Coordinates of C-alpha atoms in Angstrom, one line a residue:
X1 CA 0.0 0.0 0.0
X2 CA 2.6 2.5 0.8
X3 CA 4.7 1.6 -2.4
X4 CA 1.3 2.6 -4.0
X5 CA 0.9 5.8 -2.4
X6 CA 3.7 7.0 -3.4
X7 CA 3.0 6.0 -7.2
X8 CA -0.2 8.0 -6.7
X9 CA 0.5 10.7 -4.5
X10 CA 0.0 14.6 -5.9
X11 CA 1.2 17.1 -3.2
X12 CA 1.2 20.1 -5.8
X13 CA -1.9 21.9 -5.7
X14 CA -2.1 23.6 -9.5
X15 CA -5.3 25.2 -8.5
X16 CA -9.0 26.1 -10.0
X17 CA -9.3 24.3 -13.9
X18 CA -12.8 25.2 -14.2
X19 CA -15.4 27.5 -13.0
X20 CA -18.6 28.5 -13.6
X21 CA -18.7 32.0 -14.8
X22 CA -22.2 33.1 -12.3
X23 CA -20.8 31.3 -8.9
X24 CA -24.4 30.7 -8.2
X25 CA -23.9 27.5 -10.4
X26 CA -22.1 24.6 -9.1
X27 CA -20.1 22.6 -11.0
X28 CA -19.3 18.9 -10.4
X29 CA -17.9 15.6 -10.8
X30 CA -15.3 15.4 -13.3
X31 CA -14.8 12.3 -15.8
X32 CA -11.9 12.5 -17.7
X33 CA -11.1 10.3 -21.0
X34 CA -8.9 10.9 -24.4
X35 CA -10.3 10.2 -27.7
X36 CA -8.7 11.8 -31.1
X37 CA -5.8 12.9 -29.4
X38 CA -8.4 15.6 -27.7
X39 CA -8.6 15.4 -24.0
X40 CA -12.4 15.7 -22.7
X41 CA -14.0 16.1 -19.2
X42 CA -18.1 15.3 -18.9
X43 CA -19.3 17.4 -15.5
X44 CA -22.4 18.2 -14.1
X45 CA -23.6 21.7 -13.4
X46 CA -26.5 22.3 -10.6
X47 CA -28.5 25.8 -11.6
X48 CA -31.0 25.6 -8.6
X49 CA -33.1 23.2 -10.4
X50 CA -31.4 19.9 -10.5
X51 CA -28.4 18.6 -12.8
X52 CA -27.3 18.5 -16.6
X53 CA -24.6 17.1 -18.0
X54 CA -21.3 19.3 -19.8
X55 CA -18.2 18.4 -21.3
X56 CA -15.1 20.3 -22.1
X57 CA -11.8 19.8 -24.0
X58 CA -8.1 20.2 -23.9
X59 CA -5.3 19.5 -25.1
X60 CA -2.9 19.8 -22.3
X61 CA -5.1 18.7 -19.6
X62 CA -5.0 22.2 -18.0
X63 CA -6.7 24.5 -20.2
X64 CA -10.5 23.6 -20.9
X65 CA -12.4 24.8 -23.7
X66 CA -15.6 24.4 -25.6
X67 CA -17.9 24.0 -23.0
X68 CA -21.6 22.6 -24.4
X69 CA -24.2 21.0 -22.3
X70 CA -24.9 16.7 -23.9
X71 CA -28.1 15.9 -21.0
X72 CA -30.8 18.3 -20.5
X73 CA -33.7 18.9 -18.7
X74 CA -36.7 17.3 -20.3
X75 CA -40.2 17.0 -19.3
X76 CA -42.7 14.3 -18.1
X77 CA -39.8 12.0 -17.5
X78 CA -38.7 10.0 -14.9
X79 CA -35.3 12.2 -14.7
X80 CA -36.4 15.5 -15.9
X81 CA -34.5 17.5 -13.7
X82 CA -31.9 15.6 -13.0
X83 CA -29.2 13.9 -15.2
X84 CA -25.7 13.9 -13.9
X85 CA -23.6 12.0 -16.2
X86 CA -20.1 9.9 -15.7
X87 CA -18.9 8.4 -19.0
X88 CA -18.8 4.6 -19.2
X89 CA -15.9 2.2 -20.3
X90 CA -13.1 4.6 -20.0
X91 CA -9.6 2.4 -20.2
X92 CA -8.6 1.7 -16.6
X93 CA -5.0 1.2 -17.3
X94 CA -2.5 2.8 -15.1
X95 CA -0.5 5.4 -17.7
X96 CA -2.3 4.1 -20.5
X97 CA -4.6 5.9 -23.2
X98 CA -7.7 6.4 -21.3
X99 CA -9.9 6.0 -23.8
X100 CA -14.1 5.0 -23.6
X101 CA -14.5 1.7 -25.3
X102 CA -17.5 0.9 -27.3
X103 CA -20.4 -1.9 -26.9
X104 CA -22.4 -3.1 -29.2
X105 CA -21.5 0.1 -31.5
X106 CA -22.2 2.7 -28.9
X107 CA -20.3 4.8 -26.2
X108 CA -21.9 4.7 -23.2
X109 CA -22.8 7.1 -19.7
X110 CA -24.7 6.2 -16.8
X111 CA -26.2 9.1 -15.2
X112 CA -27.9 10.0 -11.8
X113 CA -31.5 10.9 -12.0
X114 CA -34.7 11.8 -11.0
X115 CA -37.8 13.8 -11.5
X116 CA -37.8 16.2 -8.3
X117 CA -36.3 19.8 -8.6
X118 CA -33.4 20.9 -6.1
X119 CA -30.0 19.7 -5.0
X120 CA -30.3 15.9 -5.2
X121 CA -33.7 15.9 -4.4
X122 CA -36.4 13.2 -4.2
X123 CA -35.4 9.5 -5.1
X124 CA -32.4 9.3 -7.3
X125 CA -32.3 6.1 -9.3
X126 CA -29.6 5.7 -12.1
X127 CA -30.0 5.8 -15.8
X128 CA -28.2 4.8 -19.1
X129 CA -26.8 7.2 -22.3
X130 CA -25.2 6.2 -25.5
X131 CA -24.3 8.0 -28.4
X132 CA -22.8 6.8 -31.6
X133 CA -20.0 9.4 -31.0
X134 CA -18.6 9.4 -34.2
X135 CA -17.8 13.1 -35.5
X136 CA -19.5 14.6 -32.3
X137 CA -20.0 13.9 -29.3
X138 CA -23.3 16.0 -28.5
X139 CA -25.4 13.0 -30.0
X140 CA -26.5 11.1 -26.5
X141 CA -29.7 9.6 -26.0
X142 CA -31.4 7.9 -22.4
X143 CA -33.1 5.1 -22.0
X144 CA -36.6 5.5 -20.7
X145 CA -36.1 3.7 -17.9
X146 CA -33.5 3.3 -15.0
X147 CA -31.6 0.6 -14.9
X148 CA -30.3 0.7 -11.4
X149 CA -33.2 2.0 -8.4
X150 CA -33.6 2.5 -4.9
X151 CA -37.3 0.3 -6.0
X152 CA -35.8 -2.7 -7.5
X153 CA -37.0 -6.2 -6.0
X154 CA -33.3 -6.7 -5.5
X155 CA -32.7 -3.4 -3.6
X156 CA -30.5 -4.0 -0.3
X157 CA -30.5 -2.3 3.0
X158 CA -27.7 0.2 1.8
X159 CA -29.4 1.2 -1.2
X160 CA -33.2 1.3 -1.1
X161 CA -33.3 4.8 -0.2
X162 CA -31.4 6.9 -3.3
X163 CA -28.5 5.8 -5.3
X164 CA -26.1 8.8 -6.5
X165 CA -22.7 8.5 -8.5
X166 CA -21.8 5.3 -10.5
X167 CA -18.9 4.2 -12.6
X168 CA -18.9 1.6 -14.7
X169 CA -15.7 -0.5 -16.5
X170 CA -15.3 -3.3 -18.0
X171 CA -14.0 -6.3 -16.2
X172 CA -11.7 -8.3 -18.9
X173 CA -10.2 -10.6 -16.4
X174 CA -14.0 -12.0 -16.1
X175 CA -13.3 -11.8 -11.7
X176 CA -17.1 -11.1 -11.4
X177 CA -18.3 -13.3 -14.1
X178 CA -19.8 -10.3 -15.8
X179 CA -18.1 -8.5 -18.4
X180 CA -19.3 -5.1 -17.3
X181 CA -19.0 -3.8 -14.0
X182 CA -20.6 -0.9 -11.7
X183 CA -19.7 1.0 -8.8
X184 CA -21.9 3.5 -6.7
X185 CA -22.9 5.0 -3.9
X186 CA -26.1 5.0 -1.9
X187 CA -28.3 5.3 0.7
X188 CA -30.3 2.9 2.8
X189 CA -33.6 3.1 4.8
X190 CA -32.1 2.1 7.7
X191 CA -27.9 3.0 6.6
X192 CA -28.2 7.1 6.9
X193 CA -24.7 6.8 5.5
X194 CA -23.5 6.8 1.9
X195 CA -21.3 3.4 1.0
X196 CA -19.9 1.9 -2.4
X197 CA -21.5 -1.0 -3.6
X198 CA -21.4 -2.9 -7.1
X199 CA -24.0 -4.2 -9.6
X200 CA -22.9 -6.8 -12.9
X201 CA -24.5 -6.4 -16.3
X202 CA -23.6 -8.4 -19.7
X203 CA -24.9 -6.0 -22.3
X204 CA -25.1 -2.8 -20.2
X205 CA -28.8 -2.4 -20.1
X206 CA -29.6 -5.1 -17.9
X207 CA -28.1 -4.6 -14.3
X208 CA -28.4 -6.7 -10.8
X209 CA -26.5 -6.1 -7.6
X210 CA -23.9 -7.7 -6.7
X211 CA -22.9 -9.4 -2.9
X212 CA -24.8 -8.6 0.1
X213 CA -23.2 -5.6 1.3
X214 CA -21.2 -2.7 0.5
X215 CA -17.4 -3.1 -0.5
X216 CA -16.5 0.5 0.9
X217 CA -17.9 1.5 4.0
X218 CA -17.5 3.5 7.0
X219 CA -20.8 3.3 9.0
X220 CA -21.3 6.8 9.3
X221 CA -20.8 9.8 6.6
X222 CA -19.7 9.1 2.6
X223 CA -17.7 6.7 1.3
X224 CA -18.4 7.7 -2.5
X225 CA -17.3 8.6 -6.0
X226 CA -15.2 5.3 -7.0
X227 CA -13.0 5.5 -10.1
X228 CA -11.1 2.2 -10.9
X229 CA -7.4 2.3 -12.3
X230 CA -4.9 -1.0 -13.1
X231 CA -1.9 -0.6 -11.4
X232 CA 0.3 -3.8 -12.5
X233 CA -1.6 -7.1 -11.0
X234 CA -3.4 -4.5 -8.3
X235 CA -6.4 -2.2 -8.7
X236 CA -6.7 1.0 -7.1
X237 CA -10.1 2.9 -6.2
X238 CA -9.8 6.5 -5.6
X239 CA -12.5 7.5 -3.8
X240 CA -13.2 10.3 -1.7
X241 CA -14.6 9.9 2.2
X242 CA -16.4 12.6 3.9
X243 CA -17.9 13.4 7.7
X244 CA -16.4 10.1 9.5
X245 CA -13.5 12.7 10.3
X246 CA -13.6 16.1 9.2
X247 CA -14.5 18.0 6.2
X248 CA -14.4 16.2 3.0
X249 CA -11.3 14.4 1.2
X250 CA -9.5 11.9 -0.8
X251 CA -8.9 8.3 -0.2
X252 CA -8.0 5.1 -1.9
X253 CA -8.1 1.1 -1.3
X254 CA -6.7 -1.9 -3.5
X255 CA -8.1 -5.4 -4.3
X256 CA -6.6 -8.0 -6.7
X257 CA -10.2 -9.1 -7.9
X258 CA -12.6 -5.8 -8.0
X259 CA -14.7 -7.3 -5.4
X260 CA -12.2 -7.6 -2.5
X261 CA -10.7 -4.0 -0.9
X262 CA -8.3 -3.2 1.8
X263 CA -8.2 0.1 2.8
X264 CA -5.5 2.6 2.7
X265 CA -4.7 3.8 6.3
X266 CA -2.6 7.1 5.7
X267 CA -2.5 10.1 5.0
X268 CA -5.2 11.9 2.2
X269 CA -4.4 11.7 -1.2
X270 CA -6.0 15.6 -1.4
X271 CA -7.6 17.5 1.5
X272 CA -8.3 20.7 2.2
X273 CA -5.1 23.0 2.4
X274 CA -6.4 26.4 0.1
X275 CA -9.0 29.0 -0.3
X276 CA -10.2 27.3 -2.9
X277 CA -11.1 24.1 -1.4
X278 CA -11.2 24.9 2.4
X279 CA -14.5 23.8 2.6
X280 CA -14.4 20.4 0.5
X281 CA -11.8 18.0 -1.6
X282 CA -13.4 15.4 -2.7
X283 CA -14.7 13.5 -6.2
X284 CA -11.7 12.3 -7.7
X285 CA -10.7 11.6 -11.0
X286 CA -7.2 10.4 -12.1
X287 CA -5.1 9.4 -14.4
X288 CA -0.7 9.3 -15.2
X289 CA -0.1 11.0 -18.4
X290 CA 3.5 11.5 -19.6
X291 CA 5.3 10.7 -15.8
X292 CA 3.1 13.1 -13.9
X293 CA -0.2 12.3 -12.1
X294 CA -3.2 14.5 -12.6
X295 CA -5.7 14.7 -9.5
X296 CA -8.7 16.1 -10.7
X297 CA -11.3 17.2 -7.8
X298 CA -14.3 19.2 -7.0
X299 CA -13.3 22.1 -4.3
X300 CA -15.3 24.1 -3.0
X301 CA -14.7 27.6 -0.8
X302 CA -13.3 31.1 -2.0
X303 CA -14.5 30.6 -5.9
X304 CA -17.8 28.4 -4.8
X305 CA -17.7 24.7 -6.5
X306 CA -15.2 24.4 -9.0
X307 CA -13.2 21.4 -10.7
X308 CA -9.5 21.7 -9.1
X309 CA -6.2 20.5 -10.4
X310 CA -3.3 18.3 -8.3
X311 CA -0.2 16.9 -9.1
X312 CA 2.7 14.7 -8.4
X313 CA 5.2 17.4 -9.7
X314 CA 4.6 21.2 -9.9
X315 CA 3.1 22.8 -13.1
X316 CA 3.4 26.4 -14.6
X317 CA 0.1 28.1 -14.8
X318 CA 0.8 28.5 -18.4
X319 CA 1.4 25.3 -19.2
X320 CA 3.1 22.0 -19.1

């Protein structure tokens, strides 16, 4: 684990990558992937109504550009005013390309959503985008129905209440018996605490949980967020943990099969050290491009929620 940390660790804080121009408007949950030698990030904005989906695009992984919106609002829908979407299938290799494989000639998002207006309101449930993403990547339809819900026969004890964030990869070593694999977070009747849990699919659409409990868990506050990355015969989530010590920050854990975790026991990968994230670190994505490690996270404090920037060696502000 520690050999690990230090392969992952980013103790140079590059600062605020992108911001909302009205500060009234929150931005969130970065997804980062490469595809035509263009970088892109998907985030969610929340307006005061609920979410939609954005993506950017760089090519340096510090300067983002081209902001358009790819999930609306709609109405009379089961997720009308919420759709906050994390881009499926992204290459989990350690240092490698990072690009969003395709199934069944599609790209694929799951998204969290719901009908009720206001910051995560009402019963979240998760639902499924594609897109054909050929010479643009604005193209995404949904499914009309959820695929993953707090309602499902199948619910558990730490989900039958709302289900936020979920990540899904592909599991080519088969460990699950599934070839595609989910992680989220969620909320039980009972468990007033957010944990990681998993669900198996074999064409994407159909999903099912998976074990009997959560694989991440504190008992008290949020365990959430999970991004997967493979790190030589390991994999590492990054995750963030929040409330079950204070203020809101980033962890990781390992497991040799995706189902199986340990826990890392040290010190934060990111935590609140800056105006701009004094208030909250926490919703990791990251990757190792070119020898340096890029921690992207949502902070929040002097320049209200924003997508922040840290890294295992220290960056100009004007580029690489």
């Amino acid at each position: 684990m520690n050999s690990v940390y230090e392969e992952i660790k980013t103790p140079y804080k590059y600062g605020v990558v992108m911001k909302h121009p009205d500060t009234s408007k929150m931005i969130d949950s970065p997804t980062i992937f490469r595809k035509h030698n263009t970088w892109y990030m998907t985030y969610i904005i929340f307006d005061g109504k609920g979410y939609e989906t954005w993506i950017a695009e760089s090519k340096n992984l510090l300067e983002w550009t081209d902001n358009r919106k790819i999930l609306s609002f709609t109405e009379g829908t089961w997720d009308g005013n919420q759709k906050a979407g994390y881009m499926s299938l992204v290459n989990t290799k350690w240092g490698g390309d990072y690009s969003p494989a395709s199934h069944d000639g599609k790209y694929w998002m799951t998204y969290l959503g719901g009908k009720s207006s206001g910051y995560e309101a009402g019963t979240l449930k998760t639902g499924l985008a594609y897109s054909k993403f050929s010479s643009t990547i604005d193209d995404w339809q949904t499914e009309t129905h959820p695929i993953l819900s707090p309602e499902d026969d199948d619910a558990r004890w730490y989900d039958n209440k709302t289900i936020y964030k979920s990540l899904v990869i592909e599991d080519k070593e088969n460990h699950t018996g599934y070839p595609f694999v989910m992680y989220y977070n969620a909320k039980g009747d009972t468990a007033h605490y957010e944990s990681i849990a998993m669900a198996v699919s074999k064409d994407m659409k159909e999903w099912k949980r998976y074990g009997d409990k959560p694989v991440i868990s504190k008992g008290a506050g949020i365990c959430g967020d999970a991004q997967i990355a493979r790190y030589r015969d390991l994999y590492i989530m990054f995750y963030f943990g929040a409330f079950w010590k204070p203020g809101a920050f980033e962890r990781f854990a390992c497991s040799y099969d995706l189902i199986h975790w340990t826990d890392w026991e040290g010190q934060d990968l990111v935590s609140s050290t800056e105006d701009y994230d004094r208030q909250y670190a926490h919703k990791p994505w990251v990757i190792k491009w070119n020898d340096t490690v890029y921690h992207f996270y949502n902070a929040v404090g002097s320049e209200g929620r924003v997508i922040a920037l840290a890294t295992s060696k220290p960056l100009k502000k004007n580029g690489m």
